[in-house]
Structures are given as structure tokens and as C-alpha cells.
mmCIF file of C-alpha atoms in Angstrom:
data_model
loop_
_atom_site.group_PDB
_atom_site.id
_atom_site.type_symbol
_atom_site.label_atom_id
_atom_site.label_comp_id
_atom_site.label_asym_id
_atom_site.label_seq_id
_atom_site.Cartn_x
_atom_site.Cartn_y
_atom_site.Cartn_z
ATOM 1 C CA UNK A 1 -23.890 53.370 -30.341
ATOM 2 C CA UNK A 2 -23.253 55.469 -33.149
ATOM 3 C CA UNK A 3 -24.528 58.762 -31.059
ATOM 4 C CA UNK A 4 -21.732 57.736 -28.600
ATOM 5 C CA UNK A 5 -18.967 57.284 -31.782
ATOM 6 C CA UNK A 6 -20.030 60.766 -32.657
ATOM 7 C CA UNK A 7 -19.231 62.187 -29.459
ATOM 8 C CA UNK A 8 -15.964 60.339 -29.025
ATOM 9 C CA UNK A 9 -17.053 58.313 -26.076
ATOM 10 C CA UNK A 10 -14.303 55.244 -25.872
ATOM 11 C CA UNK A 11 -17.482 53.060 -24.651
ATOM 12 C CA UNK A 12 -21.054 52.356 -25.374
ATOM 13 C CA UNK A 13 -22.848 51.386 -22.296
ATOM 14 C CA UNK A 14 -26.766 50.356 -22.511
ATOM 15 C CA UNK A 15 -28.600 50.646 -19.287
ATOM 16 C CA UNK A 16 -30.888 48.815 -17.790
ATOM 17 C CA UNK A 17 -33.502 46.844 -20.155
ATOM 18 C CA UNK A 18 -36.134 46.568 -17.391
ATOM 19 C CA UNK A 19 -37.446 47.968 -14.327
ATOM 20 C CA UNK A 20 -35.921 45.356 -12.208
ATOM 21 C CA UNK A 21 -32.894 44.526 -14.488
ATOM 22 C CA UNK A 22 -29.458 45.337 -13.160
ATOM 23 C CA UNK A 23 -27.703 44.127 -16.211
ATOM 24 C CA UNK A 24 -25.323 46.858 -17.870
ATOM 25 C CA UNK A 25 -23.875 46.025 -21.555
ATOM 26 C CA UNK A 26 -20.494 48.059 -22.121
ATOM 27 C CA UNK A 27 -19.244 47.792 -25.605
ATOM 28 C CA UNK A 28 -15.818 49.128 -27.153
ATOM 29 C CA UNK A 29 -17.003 51.789 -29.715
ATOM 30 C CA UNK A 30 -15.169 53.339 -32.645
ATOM 31 C CA UNK A 31 -14.180 56.571 -32.878
ATOM 32 C CA UNK A 32 -16.512 58.784 -35.195
ATOM 33 C CA UNK A 33 -13.750 58.642 -37.632
ATOM 34 C CA UNK A 34 -13.303 54.802 -37.756
ATOM 35 C CA UNK A 35 -17.192 54.555 -37.340
ATOM 36 C CA UNK A 36 -18.195 56.496 -40.407
ATOM 37 C CA UNK A 37 -15.352 54.771 -42.325
ATOM 38 C CA UNK A 38 -16.284 51.792 -41.206
ATOM 39 C CA UNK A 39 -19.929 52.238 -42.647
ATOM 40 C CA UNK A 40 -18.804 53.898 -45.849
ATOM 41 C CA UNK A 41 -17.064 50.983 -46.572
ATOM 42 C CA UNK A 42 -19.485 48.407 -45.958
ATOM 43 C CA UNK A 43 -21.842 50.150 -48.471
ATOM 44 C CA UNK A 44 -19.257 51.017 -51.203
ATOM 45 C CA UNK A 45 -18.081 47.000 -50.943
ATOM 46 C CA UNK A 46 -21.666 46.394 -51.119
ATOM 47 C CA UNK A 47 -21.596 45.516 -54.698
ATOM 48 C CA UNK A 48 -23.876 48.312 -55.306
ATOM 49 C CA UNK A 49 -26.589 46.604 -53.270
ATOM 50 C CA UNK A 50 -27.022 49.493 -51.109
ATOM 51 C CA UNK A 51 -30.661 48.703 -50.558
ATOM 52 C CA UNK A 52 -30.484 45.057 -49.888
ATOM 53 C CA UNK A 53 -27.427 45.439 -47.184
ATOM 54 C CA UNK A 54 -29.860 48.635 -45.290
ATOM 55 C CA UNK A 55 -32.951 46.148 -45.154
ATOM 56 C CA UNK A 56 -30.720 43.485 -44.095
ATOM 57 C CA UNK A 57 -29.273 45.430 -41.628
ATOM 58 C CA UNK A 58 -32.428 46.255 -40.353
ATOM 59 C CA UNK A 59 -33.557 42.315 -40.292
ATOM 60 C CA UNK A 60 -30.346 41.617 -38.189
ATOM 61 C CA UNK A 61 -31.379 44.765 -36.164
ATOM 62 C CA UNK A 62 -35.041 43.582 -35.604
ATOM 63 C CA UNK A 63 -33.898 40.009 -34.333
ATOM 64 C CA UNK A 64 -31.289 41.208 -32.263
ATOM 65 C CA UNK A 65 -32.788 43.695 -30.185
ATOM 66 C CA UNK A 66 -35.555 40.897 -29.862
ATOM 67 C CA UNK A 67 -32.965 39.087 -27.394
ATOM 68 C CA UNK A 68 -33.550 41.972 -25.166
ATOM 69 C CA UNK A 69 -37.259 42.084 -24.721
ATOM 70 C CA UNK A 70 -36.746 38.023 -24.192
ATOM 71 C CA UNK A 71 -34.716 39.184 -21.167
ATOM 72 C CA UNK A 72 -37.180 41.113 -20.059
ATOM 73 C CA UNK A 73 -39.697 38.514 -20.153
ATOM 74 C CA UNK A 74 -37.255 36.487 -18.204
ATOM 75 C CA UNK A 75 -36.877 39.365 -15.141
ATOM 76 C CA UNK A 76 -40.314 39.804 -15.140
ATOM 77 C CA UNK A 77 -40.964 35.857 -15.274
ATOM 78 C CA UNK A 78 -38.296 35.601 -12.325
ATOM 79 C CA UNK A 79 -39.933 38.379 -10.944
ATOM 80 C CA UNK A 80 -43.270 37.013 -10.550
ATOM 81 C CA UNK A 81 -45.262 39.574 -12.927
ATOM 82 C CA UNK A 82 -46.782 37.585 -15.428
ATOM 83 C CA UNK A 83 -48.473 40.017 -17.363
ATOM 84 C CA UNK A 84 -45.137 41.952 -17.782
ATOM 85 C CA UNK A 85 -43.941 38.690 -19.150
ATOM 86 C CA UNK A 86 -46.639 37.980 -21.681
ATOM 87 C CA UNK A 87 -46.462 41.815 -23.014
ATOM 88 C CA UNK A 88 -42.810 41.224 -23.143
ATOM 89 C CA UNK A 89 -42.836 37.957 -24.991
ATOM 90 C CA UNK A 90 -45.271 39.917 -27.036
ATOM 91 C CA UNK A 91 -43.052 42.073 -28.315
ATOM 92 C CA UNK A 92 -40.342 39.384 -28.837
ATOM 93 C CA UNK A 93 -42.853 37.497 -31.073
ATOM 94 C CA UNK A 94 -44.062 40.583 -33.207
ATOM 95 C CA UNK A 95 -39.917 41.486 -34.137
ATOM 96 C CA UNK A 96 -39.508 38.045 -34.569
ATOM 97 C CA UNK A 97 -42.612 37.396 -37.202
ATOM 98 C CA UNK A 98 -41.215 41.066 -38.312
ATOM 99 C CA UNK A 99 -37.709 39.251 -39.757
ATOM 100 C CA UNK A 100 -39.398 36.339 -41.022
ATOM 101 C CA UNK A 101 -41.822 38.946 -43.482
ATOM 102 C CA UNK A 102 -38.812 41.014 -44.079
ATOM 103 C CA UNK A 103 -36.681 37.474 -44.791
ATOM 104 C CA UNK A 104 -39.587 36.515 -47.118
ATOM 105 C CA UNK A 105 -39.368 39.482 -48.824
ATOM 106 C CA UNK A 106 -35.712 39.460 -49.464
ATOM 107 C CA UNK A 107 -36.265 35.814 -50.718
ATOM 108 C CA UNK A 108 -39.028 36.708 -53.145
ATOM 109 C CA UNK A 109 -36.860 39.714 -54.609
ATOM 110 C CA UNK A 110 -33.597 37.162 -54.907
ATOM 111 C CA UNK A 111 -35.585 34.314 -56.826
ATOM 112 C CA UNK A 112 -37.615 36.978 -59.186
ATOM 113 C CA UNK A 113 -34.224 38.359 -60.092
ATOM 114 C CA UNK A 114 -33.008 34.540 -60.778
ATOM 115 C CA UNK A 115 -31.588 33.359 -57.806
ATOM 116 C CA UNK A 116 -32.566 29.249 -56.744
ATOM 117 C CA UNK A 117 -30.877 26.329 -55.195
ATOM 118 C CA UNK A 118 -29.130 25.765 -58.225
ATOM 119 C CA UNK A 119 -28.186 28.919 -59.314
ATOM 120 C CA UNK A 120 -27.097 32.475 -58.615
ATOM 121 C CA UNK A 121 -27.064 34.627 -61.760
ATOM 122 C CA UNK A 122 -24.268 36.899 -59.835
ATOM 123 C CA UNK A 123 -21.512 34.281 -59.156
ATOM 124 C CA UNK A 124 -20.385 30.815 -57.693
ATOM 125 C CA UNK A 125 -23.989 28.520 -58.239
ATOM 126 C CA UNK A 126 -23.096 27.134 -55.003
ATOM 127 C CA UNK A 127 -23.684 30.321 -53.111
ATOM 128 C CA UNK A 128 -27.339 30.147 -54.059
ATOM 129 C CA UNK A 129 -27.142 26.858 -52.296
ATOM 130 C CA UNK A 130 -25.636 27.816 -49.363
ATOM 131 C CA UNK A 131 -27.301 30.998 -49.017
ATOM 132 C CA UNK A 132 -31.514 29.668 -49.352
ATOM 133 C CA UNK A 133 -30.582 26.274 -47.506
ATOM 134 C CA UNK A 134 -28.955 28.050 -44.521
ATOM 135 C CA UNK A 135 -31.266 31.417 -44.171
ATOM 136 C CA UNK A 136 -34.343 28.684 -44.624
ATOM 137 C CA UNK A 137 -33.422 25.994 -41.866
ATOM 138 C CA UNK A 138 -32.399 29.301 -39.645
ATOM 139 C CA UNK A 139 -36.150 30.762 -40.630
ATOM 140 C CA UNK A 140 -37.518 27.475 -39.965
ATOM 141 C CA UNK A 141 -36.047 27.878 -36.630
ATOM 142 C CA UNK A 142 -37.109 31.564 -36.002
ATOM 143 C CA UNK A 143 -40.713 29.981 -36.952
ATOM 144 C CA UNK A 144 -40.674 27.307 -34.142
ATOM 145 C CA UNK A 145 -39.398 29.984 -31.930
ATOM 146 C CA UNK A 146 -42.153 32.010 -32.533
ATOM 147 C CA UNK A 147 -44.645 29.134 -31.507
ATOM 148 C CA UNK A 148 -42.468 28.138 -28.450
ATOM 149 C CA UNK A 149 -43.174 31.695 -27.398
ATOM 150 C CA UNK A 150 -46.680 32.355 -28.375
ATOM 151 C CA UNK A 151 -47.348 28.937 -26.284
ATOM 152 C CA UNK A 152 -45.247 30.222 -23.374
ATOM 153 C CA UNK A 153 -47.145 33.655 -23.754
ATOM 154 C CA UNK A 154 -50.484 31.662 -23.550
ATOM 155 C CA UNK A 155 -49.193 30.116 -20.338
ATOM 156 C CA UNK A 156 -47.864 33.293 -19.113
ATOM 157 C CA UNK A 157 -51.371 34.996 -19.237
ATOM 158 C CA UNK A 158 -52.942 32.453 -17.653
ATOM 159 C CA UNK A 159 -50.728 32.388 -14.683
ATOM 160 C CA UNK A 160 -49.724 29.159 -15.452
ATOM 161 C CA UNK A 161 -46.209 29.466 -16.800
ATOM 162 C CA UNK A 162 -43.203 28.460 -14.535
ATOM 163 C CA UNK A 163 -40.166 30.926 -14.546
ATOM 164 C CA UNK A 164 -38.252 27.910 -16.272
ATOM 165 C CA UNK A 165 -40.204 27.933 -18.708
ATOM 166 C CA UNK A 166 -39.924 31.086 -19.837
ATOM 167 C CA UNK A 167 -36.204 31.200 -19.518
ATOM 168 C CA UNK A 168 -36.111 28.120 -21.513
ATOM 169 C CA UNK A 169 -38.001 29.918 -24.239
ATOM 170 C CA UNK A 170 -35.584 32.599 -23.698
ATOM 171 C CA UNK A 171 -32.347 30.354 -24.039
ATOM 172 C CA UNK A 172 -34.091 28.944 -27.480
ATOM 173 C CA UNK A 173 -34.573 32.301 -28.652
ATOM 174 C CA UNK A 174 -31.158 33.606 -27.576
ATOM 175 C CA UNK A 175 -29.531 30.811 -29.287
ATOM 176 C CA UNK A 176 -31.353 31.449 -32.930
ATOM 177 C CA UNK A 177 -29.949 35.105 -32.586
ATOM 178 C CA UNK A 178 -26.672 34.247 -31.931
ATOM 179 C CA UNK A 179 -26.969 31.652 -35.139
ATOM 180 C CA UNK A 180 -27.737 34.278 -37.056
ATOM 181 C CA UNK A 181 -25.291 36.625 -36.325
ATOM 182 C CA UNK A 182 -22.982 34.042 -37.950
ATOM 183 C CA UNK A 183 -25.059 34.019 -41.047
ATOM 184 C CA UNK A 184 -25.286 37.796 -41.393
ATOM 185 C CA UNK A 185 -21.574 37.677 -41.104
ATOM 186 C CA UNK A 186 -21.148 35.048 -43.426
ATOM 187 C CA UNK A 187 -23.069 36.326 -46.176
ATOM 188 C CA UNK A 188 -24.080 40.126 -45.839
ATOM 189 C CA UNK A 189 -20.222 41.093 -44.561
ATOM 190 C CA UNK A 190 -17.557 38.754 -45.852
#
């Protein structure tokens, strides 16, 4: 998107997600000046925590990009290619596990700096409660999703998975991603 914004394109298009996909996503893009200003403002308003913001943006990218791999798994299952579905599910699992690892790292850092459920050393104590409860609850759903995806991948690898099974796992995964968008917005952008 940033490359497209630098070129001054009005629209960003993401091509096919897999060989069989006809999905095309088009998003409005900011001009180069607008995108650079937006990023600069986000970093300047991050309270001096640029490293934390970058890590959390990376966490978000890793999790959200796994929706594309999950969709590719669904499409491979529909196309009758269980080996491809298994590979795409494996990539989705790897991304989800990476997200949980980054979240655990973030929690460890925050706890070492004095944050906890009943306290927040940087401001309102309620923030600690809300942050740990919501991100923890979401993390438990990501973990549940990883278990579901692993079982689904195992079934797909043995040729015992149905397209509906892969699709239902995908719907759950997309739900987990969508919830993270709201959590990320609430805690990291607002």
C-alpha cells in the first residue's frame, strides 16, 4: 500500500491470493504526503514508545495476513487439493503461533515494567485491567483457533477433511482476526 501511495495511485489492488482465486481487493490509498504524515503522526503520538508501536503493528500484520493464507486453504479445499489446503493451513498456524509469541513477549515486558490487572504505572489503573483481560481473552481464542486449525490440517493431510470443515475453521479464524482489529484500534491507535 505504501509503495502504491508513493506512486500517487488512487487505489491499491491486491491480486489473486492463490492460483484458483478470482478475489481482488481494492482499497483507497492515501497520497504519498498523506501516508507519510499519517505514519509520522502515529509515531509522534505513540508516547515515546515507537518500538512498542512497531512491534504491535507487526503483530497485527502477522495476524491479519494469515486471513489470506486461511482463505487460500479454503479455496484449495474447494478445488479438491488437500495437499495445498494443508500447506496453507500450516502457514496460517505458523503466523498465529508467531502472533501469540509476540503477545507473550509484550505481556512480559509490560509486567516487568509494573503493569498488571489492578495497576497501570503510566496512568489510569483501569487500563491495565481492560488491556490484560481483552488481549488475554483474544489470545485464548487465537490459541483455540490454532488447535482447530491443527486438527483441520491433520484431517486434510489424511484426506478426511471436508470443504465445509476447512471453511468453518476459516470463518472462526476470520472472526478472531476481526476482533483483533477492534482491540488494536482501541488500545494502540486511540
